[in-house]
Amino acid sequence: MRLDKYLKVSRLIKRRTVANEACDAGRVTINGKEAKASQEVKIGDTIEIQFGQKAVKVKVTQIKETTRKDDAADMFEYL
């Protein structure tokens, strides 16, 4: 699954366009490397997102095409 879509479906970022912009600005990394929005996400990957002064680091545990709001938190675990 594409990184921008994963960020939206997992609700780490609310909109796919915002996820695209974050990737373009270099604020998203996968396994320590700067990631583009089109990069593929796999189970076990570590994603880090910079939100201003705060950074969120998560590990991908599931990949689903769609999910309900209640189940979105099961797609990753905070590190």
mmCIF file with all atom_site columns, N, CA and C in Angstrom:
data_model
loop_
_atom_site.group_PDB
_atom_site.id
_atom_site.type_symbol
_atom_site.label_atom_id
_atom_site.label_alt_id
_atom_site.label_comp_id
_atom_site.label_asym_id
_atom_site.label_entity_id
_atom_site.label_seq_id
_atom_site.pdbx_PDB_ins_code
_atom_site.Cartn_x
_atom_site.Cartn_y
_atom_site.Cartn_z
_atom_site.occupancy
_atom_site.B_iso_or_equiv
_atom_site.pdbx_formal_charge
_atom_site.auth_seq_id
_atom_site.auth_comp_id
_atom_site.auth_asym_id
_atom_site.auth_atom_id
_atom_site.pdbx_PDB_model_num
ATOM 1   N N  . MET A 1 1  ? 0.847   -1.176 0.000  1.00 0.00 ? 1  MET A N  1
ATOM 2   C CA . MET A 1 1  ? 0.000   0.000  0.000  1.00 0.00 ? 1  MET A CA 1
ATOM 3   C C  . MET A 1 1  ? 0.895   1.243  0.000  1.00 0.00 ? 1  MET A C  1
ATOM 4   N N  . ARG A 1 2  ? 0.465   2.258  -0.696 1.00 0.00 ? 2  ARG A N  1
ATOM 5   C CA . ARG A 1 2  ? 1.203   3.521  -0.735 1.00 0.00 ? 2  ARG A CA 1
ATOM 6   C C  . ARG A 1 2  ? 1.232   4.161  0.649  1.00 0.00 ? 2  ARG A C  1
ATOM 7   N N  . LEU A 1 3  ? 2.316   4.870  0.941  1.00 0.00 ? 3  LEU A N  1
ATOM 8   C CA . LEU A 1 3  ? 2.488   5.513  2.241  1.00 0.00 ? 3  LEU A CA 1
ATOM 9   C C  . LEU A 1 3  ? 1.391   6.528  2.526  1.00 0.00 ? 3  LEU A C  1
ATOM 10  N N  . ASP A 1 4  ? 1.059   7.390  1.557  1.00 0.00 ? 4  ASP A N  1
ATOM 11  C CA . ASP A 1 4  ? 0.047   8.413  1.815  1.00 0.00 ? 4  ASP A CA 1
ATOM 12  C C  . ASP A 1 4  ? -1.319  7.791  2.112  1.00 0.00 ? 4  ASP A C  1
ATOM 13  N N  . LYS A 1 5  ? -1.652  6.721  1.416  1.00 0.00 ? 5  LYS A N  1
ATOM 14  C CA . LYS A 1 5  ? -2.930  6.048  1.677  1.00 0.00 ? 5  LYS A CA 1
ATOM 15  C C  . LYS A 1 5  ? -2.918  5.373  3.047  1.00 0.00 ? 5  LYS A C  1
ATOM 16  N N  . TYR A 1 6  ? -1.791  4.753  3.415  1.00 0.00 ? 6  TYR A N  1
ATOM 17  C CA . TYR A 1 6  ? -1.700  4.100  4.726  1.00 0.00 ? 6  TYR A CA 1
ATOM 18  C C  . TYR A 1 6  ? -1.882  5.118  5.847  1.00 0.00 ? 6  TYR A C  1
ATOM 19  N N  . LEU A 1 7  ? -1.253  6.281  5.725  1.00 0.00 ? 7  LEU A N  1
ATOM 20  C CA . LEU A 1 7  ? -1.370  7.307  6.764  1.00 0.00 ? 7  LEU A CA 1
ATOM 21  C C  . LEU A 1 7  ? -2.806  7.770  6.920  1.00 0.00 ? 7  LEU A C  1
ATOM 22  N N  . LYS A 1 8  ? -3.544  7.842  5.815  1.00 0.00 ? 8  LYS A N  1
ATOM 23  C CA . LYS A 1 8  ? -4.947  8.248  5.879  1.00 0.00 ? 8  LYS A CA 1
ATOM 24  C C  . LYS A 1 8  ? -5.817  7.138  6.464  1.00 0.00 ? 8  LYS A C  1
ATOM 25  N N  . VAL A 1 9  ? -5.682  5.915  5.961  1.00 0.00 ? 9  VAL A N  1
ATOM 26  C CA . VAL A 1 9  ? -6.524  4.802  6.409  1.00 0.00 ? 9  VAL A CA 1
ATOM 27  C C  . VAL A 1 9  ? -6.292  4.513  7.896  1.00 0.00 ? 9  VAL A C  1
ATOM 28  N N  . SER A 1 10 ? -5.035  4.604  8.338  1.00 0.00 ? 10 SER A N  1
ATOM 29  C CA . SER A 1 10 ? -4.726  4.339  9.744  1.00 0.00 ? 10 SER A CA 1
ATOM 30  C C  . SER A 1 10 ? -5.056  5.532  10.640 1.00 0.00 ? 10 SER A C  1
ATOM 31  N N  . ARG A 1 11 ? -5.414  6.650  10.021 1.00 0.00 ? 11 ARG A N  1
ATOM 32  C CA . ARG A 1 11 ? -5.788  7.873  10.700 1.00 0.00 ? 11 ARG A CA 1
ATOM 33  C C  . ARG A 1 11 ? -4.645  8.507  11.501 1.00 0.00 ? 11 ARG A C  1
ATOM 34  N N  . LEU A 1 12 ? -3.419  8.256  11.068 1.00 0.00 ? 12 LEU A N  1
ATOM 35  C CA . LEU A 1 12 ? -2.281  8.986  11.627 1.00 0.00 ? 12 LEU A CA 1
ATOM 36  C C  . LEU A 1 12 ? -2.305  10.425 11.110 1.00 0.00 ? 12 LEU A C  1
ATOM 37  N N  . ILE A 1 13 ? -2.760  10.596 9.855  1.00 0.00 ? 13 ILE A N  1
ATOM 38  C CA . ILE A 1 13 ? -2.990  11.908 9.257  1.00 0.00 ? 13 ILE A CA 1
ATOM 39  C C  . ILE A 1 13 ? -4.396  11.879 8.664  1.00 0.00 ? 13 ILE A C  1
ATOM 40  N N  . LYS A 1 14 ? -5.165  12.954 8.856  1.00 0.00 ? 14 LYS A N  1
ATOM 41  C CA . LYS A 1 14 ? -6.589  12.925 8.516  1.00 0.00 ? 14 LYS A CA 1
ATOM 42  C C  . LYS A 1 14 ? -6.895  12.865 7.026  1.00 0.00 ? 14 LYS A C  1
ATOM 43  N N  . ARG A 1 15 ? -6.085  13.560 6.204  1.00 0.00 ? 15 ARG A N  1
ATOM 44  C CA . ARG A 1 15 ? -6.383  13.610 4.769  1.00 0.00 ? 15 ARG A CA 1
ATOM 45  C C  . ARG A 1 15 ? -5.189  13.153 3.955  1.00 0.00 ? 15 ARG A C  1
ATOM 46  N N  . ARG A 1 16 ? -5.484  12.540 2.816  1.00 0.00 ? 16 ARG A N  1
ATOM 47  C CA . ARG A 1 16 ? -4.416  12.024 1.959  1.00 0.00 ? 16 ARG A CA 1
ATOM 48  C C  . ARG A 1 16 ? -3.585  13.159 1.366  1.00 0.00 ? 16 ARG A C  1
ATOM 49  N N  . THR A 1 17 ? -4.216  14.285 1.059  1.00 0.00 ? 17 THR A N  1
ATOM 50  C CA . THR A 1 17 ? -3.456  15.413 0.513  1.00 0.00 ? 17 THR A CA 1
ATOM 51  C C  . THR A 1 17 ? -2.492  15.965 1.555  1.00 0.00 ? 17 THR A C  1
ATOM 52  N N  . VAL A 1 18 ? -2.895  15.980 2.814  1.00 0.00 ? 18 VAL A N  1
ATOM 53  C CA . VAL A 1 18 ? -2.010  16.439 3.888  1.00 0.00 ? 18 VAL A CA 1
ATOM 54  C C  . VAL A 1 18 ? -0.856  15.455 4.052  1.00 0.00 ? 18 VAL A C  1
ATOM 55  N N  . ALA A 1 19 ? -1.136  14.168 3.925  1.00 0.00 ? 19 ALA A N  1
ATOM 56  C CA . ALA A 1 19 ? -0.088  13.143 3.989  1.00 0.00 ? 19 ALA A CA 1
ATOM 57  C C  . ALA A 1 19 ? 0.908   13.331 2.840  1.00 0.00 ? 19 ALA A C  1
ATOM 58  N N  . ASN A 1 20 ? 0.396   13.624 1.645  1.00 0.00 ? 20 ASN A N  1
ATOM 59  C CA . ASN A 1 20 ? 1.247   13.898 0.486  1.00 0.00 ? 20 ASN A CA 1
ATOM 60  C C  . ASN A 1 20 ? 2.167   15.088 0.749  1.00 0.00 ? 20 ASN A C  1
ATOM 61  N N  . GLU A 1 21 ? 1.605   16.164 1.291  1.00 0.00 ? 21 GLU A N  1
ATOM 62  C CA . GLU A 1 21 ? 2.378   17.370 1.572  1.00 0.00 ? 21 GLU A CA 1
ATOM 63  C C  . GLU A 1 21 ? 3.448   17.112 2.623  1.00 0.00 ? 21 GLU A C  1
ATOM 64  N N  . ALA A 1 22 ? 3.123   16.311 3.647  1.00 0.00 ? 22 ALA A N  1
ATOM 65  C CA . ALA A 1 22 ? 4.101   15.980 4.689  1.00 0.00 ? 22 ALA A CA 1
ATOM 66  C C  . ALA A 1 22 ? 5.265   15.189 4.097  1.00 0.00 ? 22 ALA A C  1
ATOM 67  N N  . CYS A 1 23 ? 4.963   14.274 3.197  1.00 0.00 ? 23 CYS A N  1
ATOM 68  C CA . CYS A 1 23 ? 6.011   13.482 2.536  1.00 0.00 ? 23 CYS A CA 1
ATOM 69  C C  . CYS A 1 23 ? 6.883   14.370 1.652  1.00 0.00 ? 23 CYS A C  1
ATOM 70  N N  . ASP A 1 24 ? 6.257   15.259 0.896  1.00 0.00 ? 24 ASP A N  1
ATOM 71  C CA . ASP A 1 24 ? 6.994   16.161 0.006  1.00 0.00 ? 24 ASP A CA 1
ATOM 72  C C  . ASP A 1 24 ? 7.916   17.094 0.790  1.00 0.00 ? 24 ASP A C  1
ATOM 73  N N  . ALA A 1 25 ? 7.485   17.467 2.013  1.00 0.00 ? 25 ALA A N  1
ATOM 74  C CA . ALA A 1 25 ? 8.275   18.377 2.842  1.00 0.00 ? 25 ALA A CA 1
ATOM 75  C C  . ALA A 1 25 ? 9.386   17.643 3.584  1.00 0.00 ? 25 ALA A C  1
ATOM 76  N N  . GLY A 1 26 ? 9.445   16.314 3.463  1.00 0.00 ? 26 GLY A N  1
ATOM 77  C CA . GLY A 1 26 ? 10.506  15.545 4.103  1.00 0.00 ? 26 GLY A CA 1
ATOM 78  C C  . GLY A 1 26 ? 10.259  15.281 5.577  1.00 0.00 ? 26 GLY A C  1
ATOM 79  N N  . ARG A 1 27 ? 9.000   15.341 6.027  1.00 0.00 ? 27 ARG A N  1
ATOM 80  C CA . ARG A 1 27 ? 8.688   15.146 7.440  1.00 0.00 ? 27 ARG A CA 1
ATOM 81  C C  . ARG A 1 27 ? 8.315   13.712 7.784  1.00 0.00 ? 27 ARG A C  1
ATOM 82  N N  . VAL A 1 28 ? 8.355   12.800 6.793  1.00 0.00 ? 28 VAL A N  1
ATOM 83  C CA . VAL A 1 28 ? 8.007   11.401 7.034  1.00 0.00 ? 28 VAL A CA 1
ATOM 84  C C  . VAL A 1 28 ? 9.185   10.515 6.649  1.00 0.00 ? 28 VAL A C  1
ATOM 85  N N  . THR A 1 29 ? 9.537   9.580  7.547  1.00 0.00 ? 29 THR A N  1
ATOM 86  C CA . THR A 1 29 ? 10.593  8.624  7.252  1.00 0.00 ? 29 THR A CA 1
ATOM 87  C C  . THR A 1 29 ? 10.077  7.204  7.465  1.00 0.00 ? 29 THR A C  1
ATOM 88  N N  . ILE A 1 30 ? 10.597  6.279  6.665  1.00 0.00 ? 30 ILE A N  1
ATOM 89  C CA . ILE A 1 30 ? 10.305  4.851  6.834  1.00 0.00 ? 30 ILE A CA 1
ATOM 90  C C  . ILE A 1 30 ? 11.638  4.166  7.086  1.00 0.00 ? 30 ILE A C  1
ATOM 91  N N  . ASN A 1 31 ? 11.737  3.478  8.209  1.00 0.00 ? 31 ASN A N  1
ATOM 92  C CA . ASN A 1 31 ? 12.959  2.765  8.604  1.00 0.00 ? 31 ASN A CA 1
ATOM 93  C C  . ASN A 1 31 ? 14.188  3.681  8.557  1.00 0.00 ? 31 ASN A C  1
ATOM 94  N N  . GLY A 1 32 ? 14.009  4.942  8.965  1.00 0.00 ? 32 GLY A N  1
ATOM 95  C CA . GLY A 1 32 ? 15.120  5.885  9.046  1.00 0.00 ? 32 GLY A CA 1
ATOM 96  C C  . GLY A 1 32 ? 15.475  6.601  7.759  1.00 0.00 ? 32 GLY A C  1
ATOM 97  N N  . LYS A 1 33 ? 14.779  6.300  6.660  1.00 0.00 ? 33 LYS A N  1
ATOM 98  C CA . LYS A 1 33 ? 15.056  6.946  5.373  1.00 0.00 ? 33 LYS A CA 1
ATOM 99  C C  . LYS A 1 33 ? 13.881  7.822  4.978  1.00 0.00 ? 33 LYS A C  1
ATOM 100 N N  . GLU A 1 34 ? 14.194  9.003  4.442  1.00 0.00 ? 34 GLU A N  1
ATOM 101 C CA . GLU A 1 34 ? 13.141  9.918  3.988  1.00 0.00 ? 34 GLU A CA 1
ATOM 102 C C  . GLU A 1 34 ? 12.280  9.230  2.935  1.00 0.00 ? 34 GLU A C  1
ATOM 103 N N  . ALA A 1 35 ? 10.951  9.378  3.082  1.00 0.00 ? 35 ALA A N  1
ATOM 104 C CA . ALA A 1 35 ? 10.034  8.627  2.226  1.00 0.00 ? 35 ALA A CA 1
ATOM 105 C C  . ALA A 1 35 ? 9.209   9.546  1.338  1.00 0.00 ? 35 ALA A C  1
ATOM 106 N N  . LYS A 1 36 ? 8.932   9.063  0.131  1.00 0.00 ? 36 LYS A N  1
ATOM 107 C CA . LYS A 1 36 ? 8.000   9.739  -0.766 1.00 0.00 ? 36 LYS A CA 1
ATOM 108 C C  . LYS A 1 36 ? 6.611   9.169  -0.540 1.00 0.00 ? 36 LYS A C  1
ATOM 109 N N  . ALA A 1 37 ? 5.585   9.893  -0.972 1.00 0.00 ? 37 ALA A N  1
ATOM 110 C CA . ALA A 1 37 ? 4.195   9.469  -0.781 1.00 0.00 ? 37 ALA A CA 1
ATOM 111 C C  . ALA A 1 37 ? 3.901   8.161  -1.503 1.00 0.00 ? 37 ALA A C  1
ATOM 112 N N  . SER A 1 38 ? 4.611   7.877  -2.566 1.00 0.00 ? 38 SER A N  1
ATOM 113 C CA . SER A 1 38 ? 4.335   6.681  -3.369 1.00 0.00 ? 38 SER A CA 1
ATOM 114 C C  . SER A 1 38 ? 5.069   5.441  -2.868 1.00 0.00 ? 38 SER A C  1
ATOM 115 N N  . GLN A 1 39 ? 5.897   5.577  -1.848 1.00 0.00 ? 39 GLN A N  1
ATOM 116 C CA . GLN A 1 39 ? 6.656   4.428  -1.352 1.00 0.00 ? 39 GLN A CA 1
ATOM 117 C C  . GLN A 1 39 ? 5.725   3.385  -0.737 1.00 0.00 ? 39 GLN A C  1
ATOM 118 N N  . GLU A 1 40 ? 6.045   2.119  -0.980 1.00 0.00 ? 40 GLU A N  1
ATOM 119 C CA . GLU A 1 40 ? 5.231   1.017  -0.461 1.00 0.00 ? 40 GLU A CA 1
ATOM 120 C C  . GLU A 1 40 ? 5.521   0.793  1.026  1.00 0.00 ? 40 GLU A C  1
ATOM 121 N N  . VAL A 1 41 ? 4.430   0.566  1.792  1.00 0.00 ? 41 VAL A N  1
ATOM 122 C CA . VAL A 1 41 ? 4.530   0.271  3.221  1.00 0.00 ? 41 VAL A CA 1
ATOM 123 C C  . VAL A 1 41 ? 4.293   -1.217 3.412  1.00 0.00 ? 41 VAL A C  1
ATOM 124 N N  . LYS A 1 42 ? 5.146   -1.842 4.243  1.00 0.00 ? 42 LYS A N  1
ATOM 125 C CA . LYS A 1 42 ? 5.014   -3.268 4.532  1.00 0.00 ? 42 LYS A CA 1
ATOM 126 C C  . LYS A 1 42 ? 4.870   -3.468 6.035  1.00 0.00 ? 42 LYS A C  1
ATOM 127 N N  . ILE A 1 43 ? 4.310   -4.605 6.431  1.00 0.00 ? 43 ILE A N  1
ATOM 128 C CA . ILE A 1 43 ? 4.186   -4.931 7.843  1.00 0.00 ? 43 ILE A CA 1
ATOM 129 C C  . ILE A 1 43 ? 5.585   -5.027 8.439  1.00 0.00 ? 43 ILE A C  1
ATOM 130 N N  . GLY A 1 44 ? 5.778   -4.402 9.595  1.00 0.00 ? 44 GLY A N  1
ATOM 131 C CA . GLY A 1 44 ? 7.071   -4.395 10.261 1.00 0.00 ? 44 GLY A CA 1
ATOM 132 C C  . GLY A 1 44 ? 7.856   -3.116 10.048 1.00 0.00 ? 44 GLY A C  1
ATOM 133 N N  . ASP A 1 45 ? 7.448   -2.276 9.093  1.00 0.00 ? 45 ASP A N  1
ATOM 134 C CA . ASP A 1 45 ? 8.127   -1.007 8.852  1.00 0.00 ? 45 ASP A CA 1
ATOM 135 C C  . ASP A 1 45 ? 7.935   -0.059 10.033 1.00 0.00 ? 45 ASP A C  1
ATOM 136 N N  . THR A 1 46 ? 8.922   0.796  10.258 1.00 0.00 ? 46 THR A N  1
ATOM 137 C CA . THR A 1 46 ? 8.839   1.831  11.282 1.00 0.00 ? 46 THR A CA 1
ATOM 138 C C  . THR A 1 46 ? 8.662   3.172  10.580 1.00 0.00 ? 46 THR A C  1
ATOM 139 N N  . ILE A 1 47 ? 7.584   3.873  10.916 1.00 0.00 ? 47 ILE A N  1
ATOM 140 C CA . ILE A 1 47 ? 7.274   5.169  10.299 1.00 0.00 ? 47 ILE A CA 1
ATOM 141 C C  . ILE A 1 47 ? 7.427   6.247  11.355 1.00 0.00 ? 47 ILE A C  1
ATOM 142 N N  . GLU A 1 48 ? 8.137   7.319  11.016 1.00 0.00 ? 48 GLU A N  1
ATOM 143 C CA . GLU A 1 48 ? 8.273   8.460  11.916 1.00 0.00 ? 48 GLU A CA 1
ATOM 144 C C  . GLU A 1 48 ? 7.760   9.705  11.202 1.00 0.00 ? 48 GLU A C  1
ATOM 145 N N  . ILE A 1 49 ? 6.892   10.447 11.891 1.00 0.00 ? 49 ILE A N  1
ATOM 146 C CA . ILE A 1 49 ? 6.280   11.650 11.319 1.00 0.00 ? 49 ILE A CA 1
ATOM 147 C C  . ILE A 1 49 ? 6.589   12.833 12.222 1.00 0.00 ? 49 ILE A C  1
ATOM 148 N N  . GLN A 1 50 ? 7.098   13.925 11.630 1.00 0.00 ? 50 GLN A N  1
ATOM 149 C CA . GLN A 1 50 ? 7.371   15.149 12.377 1.00 0.00 ? 50 GLN A CA 1
ATOM 150 C C  . GLN A 1 50 ? 6.151   16.055 12.310 1.00 0.00 ? 50 GLN A C  1
ATOM 151 N N  . PHE A 1 51 ? 5.596   16.388 13.471 1.00 0.00 ? 51 PHE A N  1
ATOM 152 C CA . PHE A 1 51 ? 4.508   17.353 13.581 1.00 0.00 ? 51 PHE A CA 1
ATOM 153 C C  . PHE A 1 51 ? 5.047   18.555 14.339 1.00 0.00 ? 51 PHE A C  1
ATOM 154 N N  . GLY A 1 52 ? 5.667   19.492 13.639 1.00 0.00 ? 52 GLY A N  1
ATOM 155 C CA . GLY A 1 52 ? 6.256   20.651 14.305 1.00 0.00 ? 52 GLY A CA 1
ATOM 156 C C  . GLY A 1 52 ? 7.372   20.200 15.235 1.00 0.00 ? 52 GLY A C  1
ATOM 157 N N  . GLN A 1 53 ? 7.226   20.466 16.542 1.00 0.00 ? 53 GLN A N  1
ATOM 158 C CA . GLN A 1 53 ? 8.228   20.073 17.533 1.00 0.00 ? 53 GLN A CA 1
ATOM 159 C C  . GLN A 1 53 ? 8.077   18.622 17.968 1.00 0.00 ? 53 GLN A C  1
ATOM 160 N N  . LYS A 1 54 ? 6.914   18.034 17.712 1.00 0.00 ? 54 LYS A N  1
ATOM 161 C CA . LYS A 1 54 ? 6.614   16.684 18.181 1.00 0.00 ? 54 LYS A CA 1
ATOM 162 C C  . LYS A 1 54 ? 6.836   15.663 17.067 1.00 0.00 ? 54 LYS A C  1
ATOM 163 N N  . ALA A 1 55 ? 7.367   14.497 17.443 1.00 0.00 ? 55 ALA A N  1
ATOM 164 C CA . ALA A 1 55 ? 7.557   13.416 16.479 1.00 0.00 ? 55 ALA A CA 1
ATOM 165 C C  . ALA A 1 55 ? 6.770   12.195 16.947 1.00 0.00 ? 55 ALA A C  1
ATOM 166 N N  . VAL A 1 56 ? 6.111   11.525 15.997 1.00 0.00 ? 56 VAL A N  1
ATOM 167 C CA . VAL A 1 56 ? 5.369   10.307 16.284 1.00 0.00 ? 56 VAL A CA 1
ATOM 168 C C  . VAL A 1 56 ? 6.067   9.161  15.573 1.00 0.00 ? 56 VAL A C  1
ATOM 169 N N  . LYS A 1 57 ? 6.363   8.098  16.327 1.00 0.00 ? 57 LYS A N  1
ATOM 170 C CA . LYS A 1 57 ? 7.041   6.938  15.755 1.00 0.00 ? 57 LYS A CA 1
ATOM 171 C C  . LYS A 1 57 ? 6.156   5.723  15.978 1.00 0.00 ? 57 LYS A C  1
ATOM 172 N N  . VAL A 1 58 ? 5.830   5.020  14.887 1.00 0.00 ? 58 VAL A N  1
ATOM 173 C CA . VAL A 1 58 ? 4.947   3.857  14.961 1.00 0.00 ? 58 VAL A CA 1
ATOM 174 C C  . VAL A 1 58 ? 5.529   2.695  14.170 1.00 0.00 ? 58 VAL A C  1
ATOM 175 N N  . LYS A 1 59 ? 5.092   1.481  14.528 1.00 0.00 ? 59 LYS A N  1
ATOM 176 C CA . LYS A 1 59 ? 5.455   0.270  13.796 1.00 0.00 ? 59 LYS A CA 1
ATOM 177 C C  . LYS A 1 59 ? 4.199   -0.259 13.129 1.00 0.00 ? 59 LYS A C  1
ATOM 178 N N  . VAL A 1 60 ? 4.278   -0.574 11.837 1.00 0.00 ? 60 VAL A N  1
ATOM 179 C CA . VAL A 1 60 ? 3.139   -1.077 11.075 1.00 0.00 ? 60 VAL A CA 1
ATOM 180 C C  . VAL A 1 60 ? 2.863   -2.523 11.494 1.00 0.00 ? 60 VAL A C  1
ATOM 181 N N  . THR A 1 61 ? 1.622   -2.794 11.954 1.00 0.00 ? 61 THR A N  1
ATOM 182 C CA . THR A 1 61 ? 1.254   -4.152 12.361 1.00 0.00 ? 61 THR A CA 1
ATOM 183 C C  . THR A 1 61 ? 0.254   -4.788 11.406 1.00 0.00 ? 61 THR A C  1
ATOM 184 N N  . GLN A 1 62 ? -0.546  -3.967 10.708 1.00 0.00 ? 62 GLN A N  1
ATOM 185 C CA . GLN A 1 62 ? -1.529  -4.477 9.749  1.00 0.00 ? 62 GLN A CA 1
ATOM 186 C C  . GLN A 1 62 ? -1.636  -3.512 8.582  1.00 0.00 ? 62 GLN A C  1
ATOM 187 N N  . ILE A 1 63 ? -2.074  -4.053 7.452  1.00 0.00 ? 63 ILE A N  1
ATOM 188 C CA . ILE A 1 63 ? -2.367  -3.216 6.290  1.00 0.00 ? 63 ILE A CA 1
ATOM 189 C C  . ILE A 1 63 ? -3.753  -3.608 5.796  1.00 0.00 ? 63 ILE A C  1
ATOM 190 N N  . LYS A 1 64 ? -4.664  -2.633 5.779  1.00 0.00 ? 64 LYS A N  1
ATOM 191 C CA . LYS A 1 64 ? -6.032  -2.857 5.294  1.00 0.00 ? 64 LYS A CA 1
ATOM 192 C C  . LYS A 1 64 ? -6.373  -1.754 4.314  1.00 0.00 ? 64 LYS A C  1
ATOM 193 N N  . GLU A 1 65 ? -7.177  -2.088 3.309  1.00 0.00 ? 65 GLU A N  1
ATOM 194 C CA . GLU A 1 65 ? -7.592  -1.080 2.319  1.00 0.00 ? 65 GLU A CA 1
ATOM 195 C C  . GLU A 1 65 ? -8.551  -0.063 2.927  1.00 0.00 ? 65 GLU A C  1
ATOM 196 N N  . THR A 1 66 ? -9.459  -0.538 3.775  1.00 0.00 ? 66 THR A N  1
ATOM 197 C CA . THR A 1 66 ? -10.395 0.338  4.477  1.00 0.00 ? 66 THR A CA 1
ATOM 198 C C  . THR A 1 66 ? -10.530 -0.157 5.904  1.00 0.00 ? 66 THR A C  1
ATOM 199 N N  . THR A 1 67 ? -10.934 0.726  6.792  1.00 0.00 ? 67 THR A N  1
ATOM 200 C CA . THR A 1 67 ? -11.130 0.335  8.184  1.00 0.00 ? 67 THR A CA 1
ATOM 201 C C  . THR A 1 67 ? -12.067 1.307  8.863  1.00 0.00 ? 67 THR A C  1
ATOM 202 N N  . ARG A 1 68 ? -12.719 0.817  9.913  1.00 0.00 ? 68 ARG A N  1
ATOM 203 C CA . ARG A 1 68 ? -13.571 1.687  10.719 1.00 0.00 ? 68 ARG A CA 1
ATOM 204 C C  . ARG A 1 68 ? -12.688 2.464  11.697 1.00 0.00 ? 68 ARG A C  1
ATOM 205 N N  . LYS A 1 69 ? -13.219 3.565  12.188 1.00 0.00 ? 69 LYS A N  1
ATOM 206 C CA . LYS A 1 69 ? -12.457 4.419  13.088 1.00 0.00 ? 69 LYS A CA 1
ATOM 207 C C  . LYS A 1 69 ? -11.973 3.654  14.316 1.00 0.00 ? 69 LYS A C  1
ATOM 208 N N  . ASP A 1 70 ? -12.817 2.790  14.861 1.00 0.00 ? 70 ASP A N  1
ATOM 209 C CA . ASP A 1 70 ? -12.461 2.034  16.067 1.00 0.00 ? 70 ASP A CA 1
ATOM 210 C C  . ASP A 1 70 ? -11.318 1.049  15.813 1.00 0.00 ? 70 ASP A C  1
ATOM 211 N N  . ASP A 1 71 ? -11.235 0.513  14.599 1.00 0.00 ? 71 ASP A N  1
ATOM 212 C CA . ASP A 1 71 ? -10.230 -0.499 14.280 1.00 0.00 ? 71 ASP A CA 1
ATOM 213 C C  . ASP A 1 71 ? -8.938  0.096  13.718 1.00 0.00 ? 71 ASP A C  1
ATOM 214 N N  . ALA A 1 72 ? -8.913  1.391  13.444 1.00 0.00 ? 72 ALA A N  1
ATOM 215 C CA . ALA A 1 72 ? -7.743  2.022  12.819 1.00 0.00 ? 72 ALA A CA 1
ATOM 216 C C  . ALA A 1 72 ? -6.512  1.933  13.717 1.00 0.00 ? 72 ALA A C  1
ATOM 217 N N  . ALA A 1 73 ? -6.686  2.004  15.027 1.00 0.00 ? 73 ALA A N  1
ATOM 218 C CA . ALA A 1 73 ? -5.553  1.968  15.955 1.00 0.00 ? 73 ALA A CA 1
ATOM 219 C C  . ALA A 1 73 ? -4.865  0.604  15.970 1.00 0.00 ? 73 ALA A C  1
ATOM 220 N N  . ASP A 1 74 ? -5.531  -0.433 15.469 1.00 0.00 ? 74 ASP A N  1
ATOM 221 C CA . ASP A 1 74 ? -4.932  -1.768 15.419 1.00 0.00 ? 74 ASP A CA 1
ATOM 222 C C  . ASP A 1 74 ? -3.933  -1.910 14.275 1.00 0.00 ? 74 ASP A C  1
ATOM 223 N N  . MET A 1 75 ? -3.881  -0.925 13.372 1.00 0.00 ? 75 MET A N  1
ATOM 224 C CA . MET A 1 75 ? -3.003  -1.000 12.211 1.00 0.00 ? 75 MET A CA 1
ATOM 225 C C  . MET A 1 75 ? -1.565  -0.664 12.550 1.00 0.00 ? 75 MET A C  1
ATOM 226 N N  . PHE A 1 76 ? -1.309  -0.094 13.738 1.00 0.00 ? 76 PHE A N  1
ATOM 227 C CA . PHE A 1 76 ? 0.043   0.300  14.132 1.00 0.00 ? 76 PHE A CA 1
ATOM 228 C C  . PHE A 1 76 ? 0.173   0.252  15.648 1.00 0.00 ? 76 PHE A C  1
ATOM 229 N N  . GLU A 1 77 ? 1.424   0.278  16.100 1.00 0.00 ? 77 GLU A N  1
ATOM 230 C CA . GLU A 1 77 ? 1.672   0.402  17.542 1.00 0.00 ? 77 GLU A CA 1
ATOM 231 C C  . GLU A 1 77 ? 2.706   1.493  17.752 1.00 0.00 ? 77 GLU A C  1
ATOM 232 N N  . TYR A 1 78 ? 2.460   2.317  18.769 1.00 0.00 ? 78 TYR A N  1
ATOM 233 C CA . TYR A 1 78 ? 3.391   3.412  19.076 1.00 0.00 ? 78 TYR A CA 1
ATOM 234 C C  . TYR A 1 78 ? 4.685   2.873  19.656 1.00 0.00 ? 78 TYR A C  1
ATOM 235 N N  . LEU A 1 79 ? 5.801   3.502  19.284 1.00 0.00 ? 79 LEU A N  1
ATOM 236 C CA . LEU A 1 79 ? 7.117   3.114  19.815 1.00 0.00 ? 79 LEU A CA 1
ATOM 237 C C  . LEU A 1 79 ? 7.642   4.163  20.759 1.00 0.00 ? 79 LEU A C  1
#
